[in-house]
Tab-separated table of C-alpha atoms in Angstrom:
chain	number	residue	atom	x	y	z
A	675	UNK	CA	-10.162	-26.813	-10.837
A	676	UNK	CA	-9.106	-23.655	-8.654
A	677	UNK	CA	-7.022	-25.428	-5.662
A	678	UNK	CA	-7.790	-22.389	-3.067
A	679	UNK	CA	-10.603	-19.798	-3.822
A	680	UNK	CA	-11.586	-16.834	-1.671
A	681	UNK	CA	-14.492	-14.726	-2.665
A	682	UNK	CA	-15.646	-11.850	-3.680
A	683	UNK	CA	-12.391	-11.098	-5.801
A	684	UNK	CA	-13.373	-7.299	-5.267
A	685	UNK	CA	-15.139	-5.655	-2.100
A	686	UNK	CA	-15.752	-1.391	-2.155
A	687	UNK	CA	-17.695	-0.500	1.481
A	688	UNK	CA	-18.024	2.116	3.857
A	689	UNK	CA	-15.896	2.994	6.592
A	690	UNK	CA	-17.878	1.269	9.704
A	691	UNK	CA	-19.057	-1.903	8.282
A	692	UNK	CA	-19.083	-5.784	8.689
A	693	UNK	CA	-17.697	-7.629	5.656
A	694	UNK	CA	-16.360	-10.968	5.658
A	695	UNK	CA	-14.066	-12.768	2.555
A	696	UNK	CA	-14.688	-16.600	2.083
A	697	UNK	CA	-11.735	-18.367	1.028
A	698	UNK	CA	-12.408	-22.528	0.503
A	699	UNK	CA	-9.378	-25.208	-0.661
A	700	UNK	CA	-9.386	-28.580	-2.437
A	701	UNK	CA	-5.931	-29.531	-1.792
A	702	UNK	CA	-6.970	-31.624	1.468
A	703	UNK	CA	-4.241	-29.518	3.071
A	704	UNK	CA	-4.377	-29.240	6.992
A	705	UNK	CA	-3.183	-25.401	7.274
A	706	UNK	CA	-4.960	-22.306	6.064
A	707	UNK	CA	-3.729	-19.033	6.238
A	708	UNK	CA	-4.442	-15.530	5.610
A	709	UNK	CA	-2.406	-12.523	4.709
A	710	UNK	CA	-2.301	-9.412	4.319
A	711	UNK	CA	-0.579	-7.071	1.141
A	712	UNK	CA	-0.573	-3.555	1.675
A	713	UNK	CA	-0.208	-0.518	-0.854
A	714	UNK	CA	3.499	-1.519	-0.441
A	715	UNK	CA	2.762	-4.577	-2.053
A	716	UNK	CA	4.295	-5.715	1.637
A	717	UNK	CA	3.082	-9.006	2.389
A	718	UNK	CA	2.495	-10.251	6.046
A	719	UNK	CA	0.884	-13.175	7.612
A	720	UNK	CA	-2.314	-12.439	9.660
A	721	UNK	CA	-3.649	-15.892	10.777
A	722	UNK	CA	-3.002	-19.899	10.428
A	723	UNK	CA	-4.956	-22.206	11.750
A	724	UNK	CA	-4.564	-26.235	11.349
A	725	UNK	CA	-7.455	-28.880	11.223
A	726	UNK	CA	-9.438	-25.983	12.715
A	727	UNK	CA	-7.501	-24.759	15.412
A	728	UNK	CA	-5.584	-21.214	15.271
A	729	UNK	CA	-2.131	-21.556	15.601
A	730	UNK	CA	-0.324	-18.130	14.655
A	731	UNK	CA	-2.282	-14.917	15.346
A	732	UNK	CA	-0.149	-11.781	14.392
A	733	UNK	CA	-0.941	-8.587	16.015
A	734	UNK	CA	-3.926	-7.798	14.400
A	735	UNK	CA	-6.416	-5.439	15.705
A	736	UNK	CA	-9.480	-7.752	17.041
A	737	UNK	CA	-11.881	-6.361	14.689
A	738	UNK	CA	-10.023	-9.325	12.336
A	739	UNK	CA	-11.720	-12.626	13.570
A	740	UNK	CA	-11.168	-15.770	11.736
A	741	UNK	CA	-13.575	-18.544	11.208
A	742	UNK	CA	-12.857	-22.089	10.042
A	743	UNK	CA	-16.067	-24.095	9.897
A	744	UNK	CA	-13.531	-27.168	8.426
A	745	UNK	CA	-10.441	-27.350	7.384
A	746	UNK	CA	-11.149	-27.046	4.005
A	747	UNK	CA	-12.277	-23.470	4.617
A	748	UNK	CA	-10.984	-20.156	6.364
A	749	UNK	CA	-12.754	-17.137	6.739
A	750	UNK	CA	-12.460	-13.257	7.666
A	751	UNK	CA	-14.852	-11.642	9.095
A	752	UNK	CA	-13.849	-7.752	9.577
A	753	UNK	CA	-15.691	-5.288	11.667
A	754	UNK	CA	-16.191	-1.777	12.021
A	755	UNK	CA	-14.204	-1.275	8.590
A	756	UNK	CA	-11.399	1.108	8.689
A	757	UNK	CA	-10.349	3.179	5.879
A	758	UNK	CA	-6.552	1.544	6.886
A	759	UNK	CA	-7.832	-2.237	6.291
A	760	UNK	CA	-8.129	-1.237	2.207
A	761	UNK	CA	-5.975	-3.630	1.283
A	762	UNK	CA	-5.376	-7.165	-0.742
A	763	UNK	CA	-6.083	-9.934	1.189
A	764	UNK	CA	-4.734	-13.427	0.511
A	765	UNK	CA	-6.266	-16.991	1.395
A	766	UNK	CA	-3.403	-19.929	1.309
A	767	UNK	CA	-3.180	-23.345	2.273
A	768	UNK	CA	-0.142	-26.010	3.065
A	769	UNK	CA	-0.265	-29.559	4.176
A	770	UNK	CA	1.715	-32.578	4.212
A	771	UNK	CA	0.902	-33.811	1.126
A	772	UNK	CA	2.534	-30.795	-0.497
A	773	UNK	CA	5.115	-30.413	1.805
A	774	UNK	CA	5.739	-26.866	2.700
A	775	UNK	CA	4.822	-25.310	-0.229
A	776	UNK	CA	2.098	-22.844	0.498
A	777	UNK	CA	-0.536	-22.318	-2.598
A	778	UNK	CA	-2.164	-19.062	-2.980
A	779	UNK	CA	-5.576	-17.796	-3.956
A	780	UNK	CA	-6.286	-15.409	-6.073
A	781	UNK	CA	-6.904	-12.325	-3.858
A	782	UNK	CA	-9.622	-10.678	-2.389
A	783	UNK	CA	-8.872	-6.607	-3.251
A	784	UNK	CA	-10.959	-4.841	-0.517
A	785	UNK	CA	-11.191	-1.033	-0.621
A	786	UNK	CA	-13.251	0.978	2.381
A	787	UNK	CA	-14.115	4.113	1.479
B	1211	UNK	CA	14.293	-16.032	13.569
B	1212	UNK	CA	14.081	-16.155	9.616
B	1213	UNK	CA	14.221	-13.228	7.451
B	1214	UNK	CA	14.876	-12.545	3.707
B	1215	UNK	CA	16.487	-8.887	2.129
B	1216	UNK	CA	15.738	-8.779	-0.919
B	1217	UNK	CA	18.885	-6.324	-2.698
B	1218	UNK	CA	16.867	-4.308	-5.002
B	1219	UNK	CA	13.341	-2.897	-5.109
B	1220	UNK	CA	13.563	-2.472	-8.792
B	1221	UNK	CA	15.294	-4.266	-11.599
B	1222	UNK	CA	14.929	-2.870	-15.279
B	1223	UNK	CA	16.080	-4.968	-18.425
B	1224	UNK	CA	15.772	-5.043	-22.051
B	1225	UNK	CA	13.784	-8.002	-23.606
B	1226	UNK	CA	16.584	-10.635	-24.306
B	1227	UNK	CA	19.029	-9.759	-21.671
B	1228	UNK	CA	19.431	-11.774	-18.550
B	1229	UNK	CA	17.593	-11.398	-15.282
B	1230	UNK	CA	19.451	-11.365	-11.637
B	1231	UNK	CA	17.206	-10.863	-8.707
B	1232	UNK	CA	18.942	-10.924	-5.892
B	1233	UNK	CA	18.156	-12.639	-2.466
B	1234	UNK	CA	19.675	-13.039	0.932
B	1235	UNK	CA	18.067	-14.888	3.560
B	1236	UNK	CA	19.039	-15.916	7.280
B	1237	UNK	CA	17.484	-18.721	8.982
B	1238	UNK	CA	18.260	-20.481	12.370
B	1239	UNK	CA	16.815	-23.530	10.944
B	1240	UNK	CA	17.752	-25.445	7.618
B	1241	UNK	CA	15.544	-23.243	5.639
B	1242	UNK	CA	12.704	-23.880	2.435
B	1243	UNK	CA	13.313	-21.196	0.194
B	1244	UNK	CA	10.790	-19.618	-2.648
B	1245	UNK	CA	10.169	-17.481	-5.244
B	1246	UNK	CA	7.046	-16.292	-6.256
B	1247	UNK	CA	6.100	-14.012	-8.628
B	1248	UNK	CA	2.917	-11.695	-9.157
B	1249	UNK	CA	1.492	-9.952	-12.228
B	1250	UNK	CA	-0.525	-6.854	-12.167
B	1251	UNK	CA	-3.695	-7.025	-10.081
B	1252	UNK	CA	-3.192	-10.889	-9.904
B	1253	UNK	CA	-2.300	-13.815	-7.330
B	1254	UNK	CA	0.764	-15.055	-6.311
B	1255	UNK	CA	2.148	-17.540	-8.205
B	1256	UNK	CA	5.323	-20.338	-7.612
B	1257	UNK	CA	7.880	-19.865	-9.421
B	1258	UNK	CA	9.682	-22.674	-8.086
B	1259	UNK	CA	11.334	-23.795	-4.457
B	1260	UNK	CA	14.576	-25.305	-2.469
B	1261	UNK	CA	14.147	-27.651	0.186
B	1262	UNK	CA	17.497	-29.397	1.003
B	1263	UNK	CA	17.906	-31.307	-2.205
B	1264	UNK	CA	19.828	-29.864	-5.108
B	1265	UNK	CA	21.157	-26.517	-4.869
B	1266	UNK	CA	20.348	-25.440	-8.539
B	1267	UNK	CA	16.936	-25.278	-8.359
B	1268	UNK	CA	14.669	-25.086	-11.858
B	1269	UNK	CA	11.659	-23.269	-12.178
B	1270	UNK	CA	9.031	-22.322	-14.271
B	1271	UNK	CA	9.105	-20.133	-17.265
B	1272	UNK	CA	13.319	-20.533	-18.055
B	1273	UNK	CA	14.024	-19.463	-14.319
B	1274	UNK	CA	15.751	-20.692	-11.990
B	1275	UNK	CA	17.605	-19.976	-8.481
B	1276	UNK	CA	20.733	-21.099	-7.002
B	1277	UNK	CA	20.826	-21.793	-3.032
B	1278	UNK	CA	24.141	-20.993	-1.476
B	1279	UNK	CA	24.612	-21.759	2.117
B	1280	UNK	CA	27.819	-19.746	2.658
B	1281	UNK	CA	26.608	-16.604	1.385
B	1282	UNK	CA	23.416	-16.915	2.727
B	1283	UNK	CA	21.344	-16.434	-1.127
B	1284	UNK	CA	19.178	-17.068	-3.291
B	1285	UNK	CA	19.192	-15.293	-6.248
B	1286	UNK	CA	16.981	-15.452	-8.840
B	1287	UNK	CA	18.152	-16.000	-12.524
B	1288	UNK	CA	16.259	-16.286	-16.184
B	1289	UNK	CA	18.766	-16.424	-19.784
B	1290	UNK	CA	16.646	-13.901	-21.519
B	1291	UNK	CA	14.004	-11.582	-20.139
B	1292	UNK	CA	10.678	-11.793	-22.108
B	1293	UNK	CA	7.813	-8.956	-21.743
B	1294	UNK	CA	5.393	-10.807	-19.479
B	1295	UNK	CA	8.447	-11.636	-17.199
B	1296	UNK	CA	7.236	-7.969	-16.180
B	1297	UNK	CA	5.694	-8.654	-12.302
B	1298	UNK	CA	6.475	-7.981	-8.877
B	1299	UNK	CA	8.860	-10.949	-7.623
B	1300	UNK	CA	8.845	-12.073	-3.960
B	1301	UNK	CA	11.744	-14.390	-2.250
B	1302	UNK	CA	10.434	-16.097	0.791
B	1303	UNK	CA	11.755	-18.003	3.664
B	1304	UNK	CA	9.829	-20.700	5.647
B	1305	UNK	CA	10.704	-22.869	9.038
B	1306	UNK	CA	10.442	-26.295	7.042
B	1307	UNK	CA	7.633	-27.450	8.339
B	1308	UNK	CA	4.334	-27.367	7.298
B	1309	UNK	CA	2.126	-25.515	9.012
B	1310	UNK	CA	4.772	-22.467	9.141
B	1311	UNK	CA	4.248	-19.115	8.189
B	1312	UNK	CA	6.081	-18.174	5.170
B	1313	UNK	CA	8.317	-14.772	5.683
B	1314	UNK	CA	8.344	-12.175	3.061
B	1315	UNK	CA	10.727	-10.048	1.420
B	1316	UNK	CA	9.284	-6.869	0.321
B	1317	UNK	CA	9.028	-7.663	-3.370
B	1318	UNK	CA	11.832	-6.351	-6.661
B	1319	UNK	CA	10.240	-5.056	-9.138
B	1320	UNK	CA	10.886	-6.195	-12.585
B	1321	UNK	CA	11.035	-4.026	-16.191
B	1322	UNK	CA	11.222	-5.200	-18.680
B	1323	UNK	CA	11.663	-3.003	-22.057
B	1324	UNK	CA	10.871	-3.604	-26.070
């Protein structure tokens, strides 16, 4: 059972496109996130929301535009790709049950070429 | 505002030696403190966590982390290194409450050679 997936695991597009990453958790948490791990291997946060509401929004360029449908899922939609969004995003989710221990997905590696 | 240094960008060991990662954090709330670890081209993974309760904290995989309020750390410790102890570890500070962001250090990496 994976307790947060994000999908696809590996995204190569063109500079100028639309792509979005799906990221879905089991957990019954009430806060996704999303971050962001550059060549660096620097991690930073990029969005939360909680029971479907955004409640951190970094400065992010506004091509980024999250979408939670529930809150069981988060999604990224990116536009007008960038060869500077290349990049590993993460999907995570926290709640009261688990305290604040955030659990991570696997990783979506996008790479814009 | 929270923040975590992380002392070294690179530890290298021999297999069987011990590990010390080192970790300073400051927080102007009683912080929750982590360690996560990540293997090549892989997620992040929880290596284990203090939230207020004992300050030796046990993790997985023979680690474990020791939370000291006057000097502000939270190093990272392991007996004997083993080969796939080789990843990119992250200490991380939250608020303490869910919903709160988690702040990053920027990552030691750890060698481990045969």
């Amino acid at each position: 059972d994976t307790a947060v997936s994000q999908t696809p695991k590996y995204l190569v597009t063109q500079m100028g496109n639309d792509k979005s990453i799906k990221c879905e958790q089991n957990l019954g948490h009430d806060t996704m996130y999303w971050y962001k791990q550059d060549s660096k291997k620097f991690l930073k946060i990029m969005f939360s929301y909680n029971n479907k509401e955004l409640i951190i929004n970094e400065t992010v360029p506004n091509r980024f535009s999250p979408k939670s449908p529930d809150k069981a899922h988060l999604n990224l939609h990116i536009n007008s790709l960038e060869l500077g969004d290349s990049a590993v995003y993460f999907c995570a989710s926290n709640g009261r049950v688990g305290g604040n221990t955030i659990y991570f997905g696997e990783g979506s590696w996008l790479t814009v070429v | 505002a929270q923040s975590v240094t992380q002392l070294d960008s690179h530890v290298s060991v021999s297999e069987g030696t011990p590990v010390l990662l080192r970790c300073n954090y400051s927080s102007s709330y009683s912080p929750s403190l982590f360690w996560y670890v990540q293997h090549p081209n892989k997620g992040l993974q929880l290596l284990l966590k203090y939230t207020s309760a004992a300050t030796l904290v046990k993790g997985i995989n023979g680690f474990e982390a020791e939370f000291k309020k006057s000097e502000t750390s939270f190093h990272l410790t392991k007996p004997s290194a083993h080969m796939s102890d080789a990843a990119e570890y992250f200490c991380v500070v939250s608020g303490g409450q869910a919903g709160t962001a988690l702040i990053f250090g920027k990552g030691t990496t750890l060698s481990v050679s045969s």
